[in-house]
mmCIF file of C-alpha atoms in Angstrom:
data_model
loop_
_atom_site.group_PDB
_atom_site.id
_atom_site.type_symbol
_atom_site.label_atom_id
_atom_site.label_comp_id
_atom_site.label_asym_id
_atom_site.label_seq_id
_atom_site.Cartn_x
_atom_site.Cartn_y
_atom_site.Cartn_z
ATOM 1 C CA MET F 10 -17.362 18.208 -23.463
ATOM 2 C CA LEU F 11 -20.487 16.255 -22.550
ATOM 3 C CA THR F 12 -20.723 14.478 -19.207
ATOM 4 C CA SER F 13 -20.799 11.078 -20.927
ATOM 5 C CA GLN F 14 -17.658 11.966 -22.892
ATOM 6 C CA ARG F 15 -15.796 13.075 -19.757
ATOM 7 C CA ARG F 16 -16.686 9.899 -17.931
ATOM 8 C CA ALA F 17 -15.689 7.720 -20.863
ATOM 9 C CA LEU F 18 -12.347 9.540 -20.879
ATOM 10 C CA ILE F 19 -11.952 9.000 -17.142
ATOM 11 C CA SER F 20 -12.603 5.270 -17.546
ATOM 12 C CA SER F 21 -10.075 5.095 -20.378
ATOM 13 C CA ARG F 22 -7.422 6.952 -18.372
ATOM 14 C CA LEU F 23 -7.943 4.689 -15.377
ATOM 15 C CA ALA F 24 -7.368 1.648 -17.586
ATOM 16 C CA SER F 25 -4.197 3.068 -19.158
ATOM 17 C CA ASP F 26 -2.647 5.081 -16.287
ATOM 18 C CA GLY F 27 -4.060 3.326 -13.225
ATOM 19 C CA GLN F 28 -5.132 6.585 -11.573
ATOM 20 C CA ILE F 29 -6.873 9.910 -12.031
ATOM 21 C CA VAL F 30 -5.530 13.105 -10.459
ATOM 22 C CA ALA F 31 -8.496 15.475 -10.406
ATOM 23 C CA GLY F 32 -6.498 18.708 -10.592
ATOM 24 C CA GLU F 33 -4.346 17.566 -13.499
ATOM 25 C CA LEU F 34 -7.297 16.288 -15.521
ATOM 26 C CA ALA F 35 -9.274 19.480 -14.876
ATOM 27 C CA GLN F 36 -6.356 21.584 -16.134
ATOM 28 C CA GLU F 37 -5.893 19.376 -19.194
ATOM 29 C CA LEU F 38 -9.584 19.642 -20.140
ATOM 30 C CA ASP F 39 -9.853 23.314 -19.150
ATOM 31 C CA LEU F 40 -12.614 22.532 -16.678
ATOM 32 C CA SER F 41 -13.134 23.310 -13.025
ATOM 33 C CA GLU F 42 -11.746 20.790 -10.555
ATOM 34 C CA ASP F 43 -15.214 20.643 -8.955
ATOM 35 C CA THR F 44 -16.616 19.295 -12.238
ATOM 36 C CA ILE F 45 -14.080 16.466 -12.322
ATOM 37 C CA ARG F 46 -14.583 15.714 -8.625
ATOM 38 C CA ARG F 47 -18.343 15.527 -9.201
ATOM 39 C CA ASP F 48 -17.768 13.057 -12.053
ATOM 40 C CA LEU F 49 -15.506 10.949 -9.839
ATOM 41 C CA ARG F 50 -18.010 11.019 -6.983
ATOM 42 C CA ASP F 51 -20.880 9.926 -9.209
ATOM 43 C CA MET F 52 -18.797 7.215 -10.882
ATOM 44 C CA ALA F 53 -17.673 5.924 -7.479
ATOM 45 C CA ALA F 54 -21.314 5.748 -6.359
ATOM 46 C CA ALA F 55 -22.027 3.652 -9.456
ATOM 47 C CA GLY F 56 -19.141 1.311 -8.598
ATOM 48 C CA LEU F 57 -17.044 2.351 -11.609
ATOM 49 C CA LEU F 58 -13.975 3.547 -9.677
ATOM 50 C CA LYS F 59 -12.590 4.058 -6.180
ATOM 51 C CA ARG F 60 -12.355 7.604 -4.839
ATOM 52 C CA VAL F 61 -9.116 8.559 -3.080
ATOM 53 C CA HIS F 62 -7.761 11.864 -1.853
ATOM 54 C CA GLY F 63 -7.150 14.065 -4.893
ATOM 55 C CA GLY F 64 -8.517 11.660 -7.493
ATOM 56 C CA ALA F 65 -9.442 8.044 -8.132
ATOM 57 C CA LEU F 66 -8.108 4.513 -8.635
ATOM 58 C CA PRO F 67 -9.596 1.563 -10.526
ATOM 59 C CA VAL F 68 -11.978 -0.677 -8.658
ATOM 60 C CA THR F 69 -10.308 -3.871 -7.461
ATOM 61 C CA PRO F 70 -12.732 -6.811 -7.251
ATOM 62 C CA PRO F 71 -13.021 -8.293 -3.741
ATOM 63 C CA LEU F 72 -10.723 -11.248 -3.220
ATOM 64 C CA PRO F 73 -12.412 -14.641 -2.960
ATOM 65 C CA ASP F 74 -11.542 -16.753 0.071
ATOM 66 C CA LEU F 75 -8.765 -19.347 0.002
ATOM 67 C CA GLU F 76 -11.088 -22.284 -0.614
ATOM 68 C CA THR F 77 -12.591 -20.572 -3.666
ATOM 69 C CA ARG F 78 -9.173 -19.521 -5.005
ATOM 70 C CA GLN F 79 -8.030 -23.143 -4.922
ATOM 71 C CA THR F 80 -10.596 -23.975 -7.617
ATOM 72 C CA MET F 81 -9.835 -21.028 -9.917
ATOM 73 C CA SER F 82 -7.628 -21.273 -13.056
ATOM 74 C CA THR F 83 -6.118 -24.535 -11.839
ATOM 75 C CA ASP F 84 -4.601 -25.576 -15.190
ATOM 76 C CA VAL F 85 -3.033 -22.156 -15.712
ATOM 77 C CA LYS F 86 -1.617 -22.143 -12.182
ATOM 78 C CA LYS F 87 -0.034 -25.534 -12.754
ATOM 79 C CA ARG F 88 1.681 -24.263 -15.901
ATOM 80 C CA LEU F 89 2.911 -21.168 -14.105
ATOM 81 C CA GLY F 90 4.168 -23.296 -11.222
ATOM 82 C CA ARG F 91 6.106 -25.621 -13.517
ATOM 83 C CA LYS F 92 7.805 -22.674 -15.253
ATOM 84 C CA ALA F 93 8.734 -21.134 -11.919
ATOM 85 C CA ALA F 94 10.207 -24.427 -10.701
ATOM 86 C CA GLU F 95 12.575 -24.403 -13.687
ATOM 87 C CA LEU F 96 14.262 -21.306 -12.233
ATOM 88 C CA VAL F 97 15.261 -23.085 -9.015
ATOM 89 C CA ARG F 98 18.735 -24.601 -8.668
ATOM 90 C CA ALA F 99 20.112 -27.066 -6.121
ATOM 91 C CA GLY F 100 21.840 -25.431 -3.164
ATOM 92 C CA GLN F 101 19.775 -22.244 -3.273
ATOM 93 C CA LEU F 102 17.795 -20.600 -0.506
ATOM 94 C CA ILE F 103 14.417 -19.659 -1.964
ATOM 95 C CA PHE F 104 11.512 -17.913 -0.245
ATOM 96 C CA ILE F 105 8.017 -18.928 -1.343
ATOM 97 C CA ASP F 106 5.124 -16.583 -0.615
ATOM 98 C CA GLY F 107 1.664 -17.893 0.188
ATOM 99 C CA GLY F 108 -1.078 -18.413 -2.372
ATOM 100 C CA THR F 109 -2.590 -21.065 -4.579
ATOM 101 C CA THR F 110 -0.354 -20.335 -7.580
ATOM 102 C CA ASN F 111 2.801 -20.643 -5.474
ATOM 103 C CA ALA F 112 1.407 -23.917 -4.135
ATOM 104 C CA GLU F 113 1.672 -25.245 -7.689
ATOM 105 C CA LEU F 114 5.314 -24.154 -7.745
ATOM 106 C CA VAL F 115 5.937 -26.315 -4.670
ATOM 107 C CA ARG F 116 4.193 -29.285 -6.272
ATOM 108 C CA ALA F 117 6.398 -28.884 -9.368
ATOM 109 C CA LEU F 118 9.704 -28.865 -7.460
ATOM 110 C CA PRO F 119 11.687 -32.132 -7.613
ATOM 111 C CA ARG F 120 11.270 -33.823 -4.237
ATOM 112 C CA GLU F 121 14.905 -34.916 -4.100
ATOM 113 C CA MET F 122 16.378 -31.494 -4.873
ATOM 114 C CA ASN F 123 18.800 -30.333 -2.192
ATOM 115 C CA LEU F 124 17.885 -26.756 -1.280
ATOM 116 C CA THR F 125 16.486 -24.627 1.516
ATOM 117 C CA ILE F 126 12.960 -23.252 1.304
ATOM 118 C CA ALA F 127 11.757 -20.463 3.576
ATOM 119 C CA THR F 128 8.096 -19.506 3.782
ATOM 120 C CA HIS F 129 5.774 -17.621 6.087
ATOM 121 C CA SER F 130 2.853 -19.755 4.913
ATOM 122 C CA PRO F 131 1.995 -22.850 6.963
ATOM 123 C CA ALA F 132 -0.022 -24.106 3.979
ATOM 124 C CA ILE F 133 3.075 -23.945 1.738
ATOM 125 C CA ALA F 134 5.225 -25.588 4.429
ATOM 126 C CA ALA F 135 2.768 -28.482 4.734
ATOM 127 C CA LEU F 136 3.165 -29.244 1.016
ATOM 128 C CA LEU F 137 6.886 -29.788 1.587
ATOM 129 C CA GLU F 138 6.425 -32.699 3.983
ATOM 130 C CA LYS F 139 7.930 -35.292 1.600
ATOM 131 C CA HIS F 140 10.577 -33.056 0.048
ATOM 132 C CA ARG F 141 14.268 -33.397 0.834
ATOM 133 C CA ALA F 142 14.560 -29.611 1.124
ATOM 134 C CA GLU F 143 15.325 -27.993 4.452
ATOM 135 C CA VAL F 144 12.255 -25.948 5.418
ATOM 136 C CA ILE F 145 12.325 -22.700 7.419
ATOM 137 C CA LEU F 146 8.837 -21.714 8.572
ATOM 138 C CA ILE F 147 8.536 -18.053 9.562
ATOM 139 C CA GLY F 148 6.124 -17.500 12.453
ATOM 140 C CA GLY F 149 4.109 -14.508 13.580
ATOM 141 C CA ARG F 150 0.527 -13.273 13.582
ATOM 142 C CA LEU F 151 -1.554 -15.345 11.139
ATOM 143 C CA TYR F 152 -3.377 -13.424 8.414
ATOM 144 C CA ARG F 153 -6.060 -15.990 7.696
ATOM 145 C CA HIS F 154 -7.223 -14.739 4.318
ATOM 146 C CA SER F 155 -3.864 -15.592 2.748
ATOM 147 C CA MET F 156 -2.718 -18.037 5.462
ATOM 148 C CA VAL F 157 0.598 -16.232 5.993
ATOM 149 C CA SER F 158 2.407 -14.849 9.035
ATOM 150 C CA THR F 159 2.690 -11.104 9.538
ATOM 151 C CA GLY F 160 3.869 -8.740 12.261
ATOM 152 C CA ALA F 161 7.067 -7.939 14.144
ATOM 153 C CA ALA F 162 8.121 -11.543 14.773
ATOM 154 C CA ALA F 163 7.878 -12.382 11.078
ATOM 155 C CA LEU F 164 9.842 -9.257 10.100
ATOM 156 C CA ALA F 165 12.611 -10.084 12.590
ATOM 157 C CA ALA F 166 13.018 -13.615 11.223
ATOM 158 C CA ILE F 167 12.965 -12.419 7.612
ATOM 159 C CA GLY F 168 15.759 -9.970 8.465
ATOM 160 C CA MET F 169 18.069 -12.929 9.144
ATOM 161 C CA LEU F 170 17.703 -14.396 5.633
ATOM 162 C CA ARG F 171 19.300 -13.709 2.244
ATOM 163 C CA PRO F 172 17.174 -15.632 -0.291
ATOM 164 C CA ASP F 173 18.464 -16.241 -3.803
ATOM 165 C CA ILE F 174 14.923 -15.998 -5.203
ATOM 166 C CA PHE F 175 11.702 -14.698 -3.692
ATOM 167 C CA PHE F 176 8.579 -16.042 -5.380
ATOM 168 C CA LEU F 177 6.205 -13.194 -4.647
ATOM 169 C CA GLY F 178 2.434 -13.461 -4.614
ATOM 170 C CA ALA F 179 0.290 -10.390 -5.401
ATOM 171 C CA THR F 180 -3.358 -9.610 -6.017
ATOM 172 C CA ALA F 181 -2.738 -7.023 -8.739
ATOM 173 C CA ILE F 182 -0.122 -5.726 -11.163
ATOM 174 C CA HIS F 183 -0.130 -2.492 -13.157
ATOM 175 C CA PRO F 184 2.553 -1.081 -15.511
ATOM 176 C CA ALA F 185 2.603 2.268 -13.712
ATOM 177 C CA HIS F 186 1.833 1.246 -10.130
ATOM 178 C CA GLY F 187 3.627 -2.067 -9.874
ATOM 179 C CA LEU F 188 2.479 -4.936 -7.679
ATOM 180 C CA SER F 189 -0.011 -4.528 -4.874
ATOM 181 C CA THR F 190 -2.128 -6.471 -2.424
ATOM 182 C CA GLY F 191 -5.198 -6.012 -0.269
ATOM 183 C CA ASP F 192 -3.720 -5.984 3.243
ATOM 184 C CA TYR F 193 -1.408 -3.372 4.769
ATOM 185 C CA GLU F 194 0.564 -5.746 7.020
ATOM 186 C CA GLU F 195 0.898 -8.404 4.339
ATOM 187 C CA ALA F 196 2.290 -5.819 1.908
ATOM 188 C CA ALA F 197 4.932 -4.815 4.472
ATOM 189 C CA ILE F 198 6.053 -8.432 4.850
ATOM 190 C CA LYS F 199 6.314 -8.883 1.081
ATOM 191 C CA ARG F 200 8.401 -5.702 0.759
ATOM 192 C CA ALA F 201 10.739 -6.906 3.507
ATOM 193 C CA ILE F 202 11.310 -10.269 1.827
ATOM 194 C CA ALA F 203 11.903 -8.646 -1.562
ATOM 195 C CA ALA F 204 14.430 -6.241 -0.024
ATOM 196 C CA ARG F 205 16.433 -9.195 1.358
ATOM 197 C CA SER F 206 16.322 -11.287 -1.832
ATOM 198 C CA SER F 207 18.756 -11.327 -4.740
ATOM 199 C CA GLU F 208 15.871 -11.716 -7.196
ATOM 200 C CA THR F 209 12.113 -11.368 -6.970
ATOM 201 C CA VAL F 210 9.884 -13.319 -9.340
ATOM 202 C CA THR F 211 6.101 -13.300 -9.512
ATOM 203 C CA LEU F 212 3.583 -15.748 -11.029
ATOM 204 C CA LEU F 213 0.288 -14.113 -11.971
ATOM 205 C CA THR F 214 -2.938 -15.265 -13.605
ATOM 206 C CA LYS F 215 -4.552 -12.988 -16.179
ATOM 207 C CA GLU F 216 -7.269 -11.495 -13.959
ATOM 208 C CA LYS F 217 -4.593 -9.763 -11.859
ATOM 209 C CA PHE F 218 -3.226 -7.669 -14.731
ATOM 210 C CA ASP F 219 -3.907 -3.933 -15.150
ATOM 211 C CA ALA F 220 -5.399 -3.730 -11.662
ATOM 212 C CA VAL F 221 -4.417 -1.861 -8.496
ATOM 213 C CA SER F 222 -5.002 -3.119 -4.954
ATOM 214 C CA PRO F 223 -4.910 -0.721 -1.988
ATOM 215 C CA HIS F 224 -1.423 -1.516 -0.669
ATOM 216 C CA HIS F 225 1.739 -1.155 -2.750
ATOM 217 C CA ILE F 226 4.379 -3.907 -2.655
ATOM 218 C CA THR F 227 7.039 -3.020 -5.216
ATOM 219 C CA GLY F 228 7.560 -1.509 -8.641
ATOM 220 C CA ILE F 229 7.907 -3.398 -11.894
ATOM 221 C CA GLU F 230 11.501 -2.169 -12.137
ATOM 222 C CA ASP F 231 12.383 -4.093 -8.969
ATOM 223 C CA MET F 232 11.309 -7.451 -10.392
ATOM 224 C CA ALA F 233 13.693 -9.953 -11.997
ATOM 225 C CA ALA F 234 11.021 -11.911 -13.860
ATOM 226 C CA LEU F 235 7.294 -12.068 -14.476
ATOM 227 C CA ILE F 236 5.685 -15.425 -15.264
ATOM 228 C CA MET F 237 2.398 -14.905 -17.105
ATOM 229 C CA PRO F 238 -0.078 -17.129 -18.942
ATOM 230 C CA LEU F 239 0.637 -17.898 -22.588
ATOM 231 C CA GLY F 240 -1.603 -16.073 -25.054
ATOM 232 C CA MET F 241 -2.253 -12.878 -23.111
ATOM 233 C CA ALA F 242 -3.742 -10.099 -25.238
ATOM 234 C CA PRO F 243 -0.927 -8.021 -26.820
ATOM 235 C CA GLU F 244 -2.364 -4.783 -25.443
ATOM 236 C CA THR F 245 -2.184 -6.275 -21.932
ATOM 237 C CA SER F 246 1.289 -7.789 -22.103
ATOM 238 C CA ALA F 247 3.012 -5.050 -24.159
ATOM 239 C CA PRO F 248 3.599 -2.544 -21.299
ATOM 240 C CA TYR F 249 5.346 -5.242 -19.257
ATOM 241 C CA ARG F 250 7.506 -6.373 -22.165
ATOM 242 C CA GLN F 251 8.800 -2.810 -22.418
ATOM 243 C CA LYS F 252 10.108 -2.949 -18.848
ATOM 244 C CA ALA F 253 13.558 -4.146 -17.831
ATOM 245 C CA LEU F 254 12.466 -7.555 -16.579
ATOM 246 C CA ARG F 255 12.352 -11.060 -17.970
ATOM 247 C CA ILE F 256 8.956 -12.189 -19.289
ATOM 248 C CA ILE F 257 8.277 -15.925 -19.108
ATOM 249 C CA GLU F 258 5.108 -17.361 -20.620
ATOM 250 C CA ALA F 259 3.532 -20.608 -19.456
#
C-alpha cells in the first residue's frame, strides 16, 4: 500500500471511528507498527491529526473566546434554546450549564414559570434576573474561558442537588467517544452534575459533531436527549439516531 493510500485510510478511520490505535491498524494492514507510527507522526506535524500514546485522535479546532462565540450561529442557537425550553416543566429543579447556546435556553424560558434553576455560570445566573424562578448559583474557582465555577467547592455544592434535567454544554460529540470538552476540571464538574441528574440533555450546533476534545464527559448512552439543528447531513446524524436516546431537531 502506498504512503498516500495509508494516510487517506487513516484520515477516513479517524472520521468514522474517532481514533487510531497504531498496533491494531498495523496488524490489520500487515505492516510494521513503526510504519504506522511514522505516518501518524508526519500527519501530526502537518496538522492533520493529534498524536496520543499508542495512536492518534482527530484534531479539535481551538475554541474561540466567549465574546466570539456569542456571535456564532445565533439563529441556530435560538432555535435549539426554544426546543430545550419546551422540555422544562413547572416545579422542576433544572441545572443549566454555561455557554452561549444554553443562554438561549434561558431566554426562551417563560419568565413566570415556577421552578428552581441551578447553575455554576454567573453569566447564566445574570440572565435570570427578571425570572420568577428560584436561582441557585454554584460558586468555586472561575474558569474564565467558559465563565463557570470549578473545583472542590463547586463539587461539594453540586453533591447536594438532585436535578430533574441537566442541560449539558460540550465542545464536541462523537458516536464512539461521546461528549467531551477542552478543560480537565470543567469536564469533572460536568460529569458530577450528570451523575446527580435524572436526565441529561445537550444542545449542540453542527460544528461540534464528529469531533473529540481532550477531556471526556460522558457517553452517548448516558444521554436522555440530543437537540441538534434541523437539516443535518444524514451521514452525520445517522450514528446518533441509532443510539438509545431521543433526537430532537430544531
